[in-house]
Each structure stands twice: as structure tokens, then as C-alpha cells.
């Protein structure tokens, strides 16, 4: 079994999120992306580009769910990390 913070586990959740997003199951995709973010925050440096990417994915899903304020918050975090 993989450790709860193992990068392969994050990649698996990311793939699941992408599939759920493609199926327009946005709430399920969000849950998976949030799990990716939790793992990444415990295992990566705070300025790692993977974190920026995940925040961007979360922002996109939140936008599709109509949660615009929260989407903007994650988009801004993504930009901060990328800079």
C-alpha cells in the first residue's frame, strides 16, 4: 500500500478528477482535486509548480459549479505560486 502522501496516490486522484470532470461530475472532480492538493501540500515545496497546476484545476471546477469567489481565490493562489 502507498503512504497517504505518496506522489503516485496524488497522480491517481488527479486522473480520477480529470475523468470525473470530463463526465461533467464537477462535485466529484472537486473532491478528487482537493485530495490531490492535500497530498501535494504535505509532500511538495510551497512553490512547486504542481501546486499551482492543482489550484488552477480547482479554480476551473469551482467556476463550473458557480462558486466564483472561491474559484478566484484558487486562481490567485495559482498565480502567486507560478510567480
PDB file of C-alpha atoms in Angstrom:
ATOM      1  CA  UNK A   1       0.000   0.000   0.000  1.00  0.00           C
ATOM      2  CA  UNK A   2       1.056   3.565  -0.660  1.00  0.00           C
ATOM      3  CA  UNK A   3       1.623   6.126   2.059  1.00  0.00           C
ATOM      4  CA  UNK A   4      -1.133   8.763   2.316  1.00  0.00           C
ATOM      5  CA  UNK A   5       1.269  11.395   0.962  1.00  0.00           C
ATOM      6  CA  UNK A   6       2.835   9.309  -1.798  1.00  0.00           C
ATOM      7  CA  UNK A   7       3.060  11.196  -5.154  1.00  0.00           C
ATOM      8  CA  UNK A   8       1.608   8.217  -7.034  1.00  0.00           C
ATOM      9  CA  UNK A   9      -1.542   8.471  -4.950  1.00  0.00           C
ATOM     10  CA  UNK A  10      -1.856  12.141  -5.865  1.00  0.00           C
ATOM     11  CA  UNK A  11      -1.440  11.248  -9.537  1.00  0.00           C
ATOM     12  CA  UNK A  12      -4.187   8.633  -9.250  1.00  0.00           C
ATOM     13  CA  UNK A  13      -6.572  11.143  -7.686  1.00  0.00           C
ATOM     14  CA  UNK A  14      -5.649  13.644 -10.394  1.00  0.00           C
ATOM     15  CA  UNK A  15      -6.520  11.122 -13.118  1.00  0.00           C
ATOM     16  CA  UNK A  16      -9.815  10.323 -11.396  1.00  0.00           C
ATOM     17  CA  UNK A  17     -10.612  14.027 -11.132  1.00  0.00           C
ATOM     18  CA  UNK A  18      -9.896  14.563 -14.807  1.00  0.00           C
ATOM     19  CA  UNK A  19     -12.199  11.707 -15.766  1.00  0.00           C
ATOM     20  CA  UNK A  20     -14.995  12.915 -13.499  1.00  0.00           C
ATOM     21  CA  UNK A  21     -14.599  16.439 -14.885  1.00  0.00           C
ATOM     22  CA  UNK A  22     -14.890  15.086 -18.444  1.00  0.00           C
ATOM     23  CA  UNK A  23     -18.121  13.374 -17.395  1.00  0.00           C
ATOM     24  CA  UNK A  24     -19.341  16.728 -16.016  1.00  0.00           C
ATOM     25  CA  UNK A  25     -19.389  15.316 -12.491  1.00  0.00           C
ATOM     26  CA  UNK A  26     -17.924  18.526 -11.153  1.00  0.00           C
ATOM     27  CA  UNK A  27     -18.573  17.937  -7.449  1.00  0.00           C
ATOM     28  CA  UNK A  28     -16.837  14.555  -7.626  1.00  0.00           C
ATOM     29  CA  UNK A  29     -13.952  16.084  -9.580  1.00  0.00           C
ATOM     30  CA  UNK A  30     -13.572  18.778  -6.935  1.00  0.00           C
ATOM     31  CA  UNK A  31     -13.317  16.197  -4.163  1.00  0.00           C
ATOM     32  CA  UNK A  32     -10.553  14.388  -6.036  1.00  0.00           C
ATOM     33  CA  UNK A  33      -8.641  17.589  -6.803  1.00  0.00           C
ATOM     34  CA  UNK A  34      -8.886  18.593  -3.140  1.00  0.00           C
ATOM     35  CA  UNK A  35      -7.318  15.245  -2.199  1.00  0.00           C
ATOM     36  CA  UNK A  36      -4.543  15.902  -4.706  1.00  0.00           C
ATOM     37  CA  UNK A  37      -3.952  19.294  -3.115  1.00  0.00           C
ATOM     38  CA  UNK A  38      -3.843  17.840   0.407  1.00  0.00           C
ATOM     39  CA  UNK A  39      -1.216  15.284  -0.621  1.00  0.00           C
ATOM     40  CA  UNK A  40       0.828  17.864  -2.518  1.00  0.00           C
ATOM     41  CA  UNK A  41       0.766  20.346   0.351  1.00  0.00           C
ATOM     42  CA  UNK A  42       2.214  17.676   2.643  1.00  0.00           C
ATOM     43  CA  UNK A  43       4.824  16.388   0.224  1.00  0.00           C
ATOM     44  CA  UNK A  44       5.959  19.254  -2.036  1.00  0.00           C
ATOM     45  CA  UNK A  45       7.704  22.583  -1.576  1.00  0.00           C
ATOM     46  CA  UNK A  46       5.244  25.502  -1.263  1.00  0.00           C
ATOM     47  CA  UNK A  47       6.394  26.941  -4.599  1.00  0.00           C
ATOM     48  CA  UNK A  48       6.213  23.695  -6.582  1.00  0.00           C
ATOM     49  CA  UNK A  49       4.555  24.168  -9.975  1.00  0.00           C
ATOM     50  CA  UNK A  50       2.360  21.111  -9.369  1.00  0.00           C
ATOM     51  CA  UNK A  51       0.608  23.028  -6.602  1.00  0.00           C
ATOM     52  CA  UNK A  52      -0.080  25.912  -8.986  1.00  0.00           C
ATOM     53  CA  UNK A  53      -1.499  23.483 -11.523  1.00  0.00           C
ATOM     54  CA  UNK A  54      -3.792  21.849  -8.952  1.00  0.00           C
ATOM     55  CA  UNK A  55      -5.065  25.202  -7.679  1.00  0.00           C
ATOM     56  CA  UNK A  56      -5.806  26.105 -11.301  1.00  0.00           C
ATOM     57  CA  UNK A  57      -7.756  22.881 -11.823  1.00  0.00           C
ATOM     58  CA  UNK A  58      -9.715  23.529  -8.640  1.00  0.00           C
ATOM     59  CA  UNK A  59     -10.475  27.080  -9.814  1.00  0.00           C
ATOM     60  CA  UNK A  60     -11.826  25.737 -13.103  1.00  0.00           C
ATOM     61  CA  UNK A  61     -14.086  23.207 -11.380  1.00  0.00           C
ATOM     62  CA  UNK A  62     -15.340  25.793  -8.908  1.00  0.00           C
ATOM     63  CA  UNK A  63     -16.154  28.130 -11.775  1.00  0.00           C
ATOM     64  CA  UNK A  64     -18.194  25.383 -13.421  1.00  0.00           C
ATOM     65  CA  UNK A  65     -20.002  24.876 -10.114  1.00  0.00           C
ATOM     66  CA  UNK A  66     -20.815  28.604  -9.952  1.00  0.00           C
ATOM     67  CA  UNK A  67     -18.614  29.142  -6.888  1.00  0.00           C
ATOM     68  CA  UNK A  68     -16.922  32.179  -8.365  1.00  0.00           C
ATOM     69  CA  UNK A  69     -15.396  33.755  -5.260  1.00  0.00           C
ATOM     70  CA  UNK A  70     -13.711  30.512  -4.273  1.00  0.00           C
ATOM     71  CA  UNK A  71     -12.627  29.973  -7.887  1.00  0.00           C
ATOM     72  CA  UNK A  72     -10.953  33.378  -7.918  1.00  0.00           C
ATOM     73  CA  UNK A  73      -9.198  32.600  -4.624  1.00  0.00           C
ATOM     74  CA  UNK A  74      -7.675  29.403  -6.034  1.00  0.00           C
ATOM     75  CA  UNK A  75      -6.775  31.113  -9.308  1.00  0.00           C
ATOM     76  CA  UNK A  76      -4.906  33.818  -7.403  1.00  0.00           C
ATOM     77  CA  UNK A  77      -3.050  31.214  -5.341  1.00  0.00           C
ATOM     78  CA  UNK A  78      -2.063  29.505  -8.571  1.00  0.00           C
ATOM     79  CA  UNK A  79      -0.703  32.757  -9.983  1.00  0.00           C
ATOM     80  CA  UNK A  80       1.188  33.515  -6.758  1.00  0.00           C
ATOM     81  CA  UNK A  81       2.889  30.135  -6.820  1.00  0.00           C
ATOM     82  CA  UNK A  82       3.720  30.436 -10.521  1.00  0.00           C
ATOM     83  CA  UNK A  83       5.387  33.801  -9.985  1.00  0.00           C
TER      84      UNK A  83
END
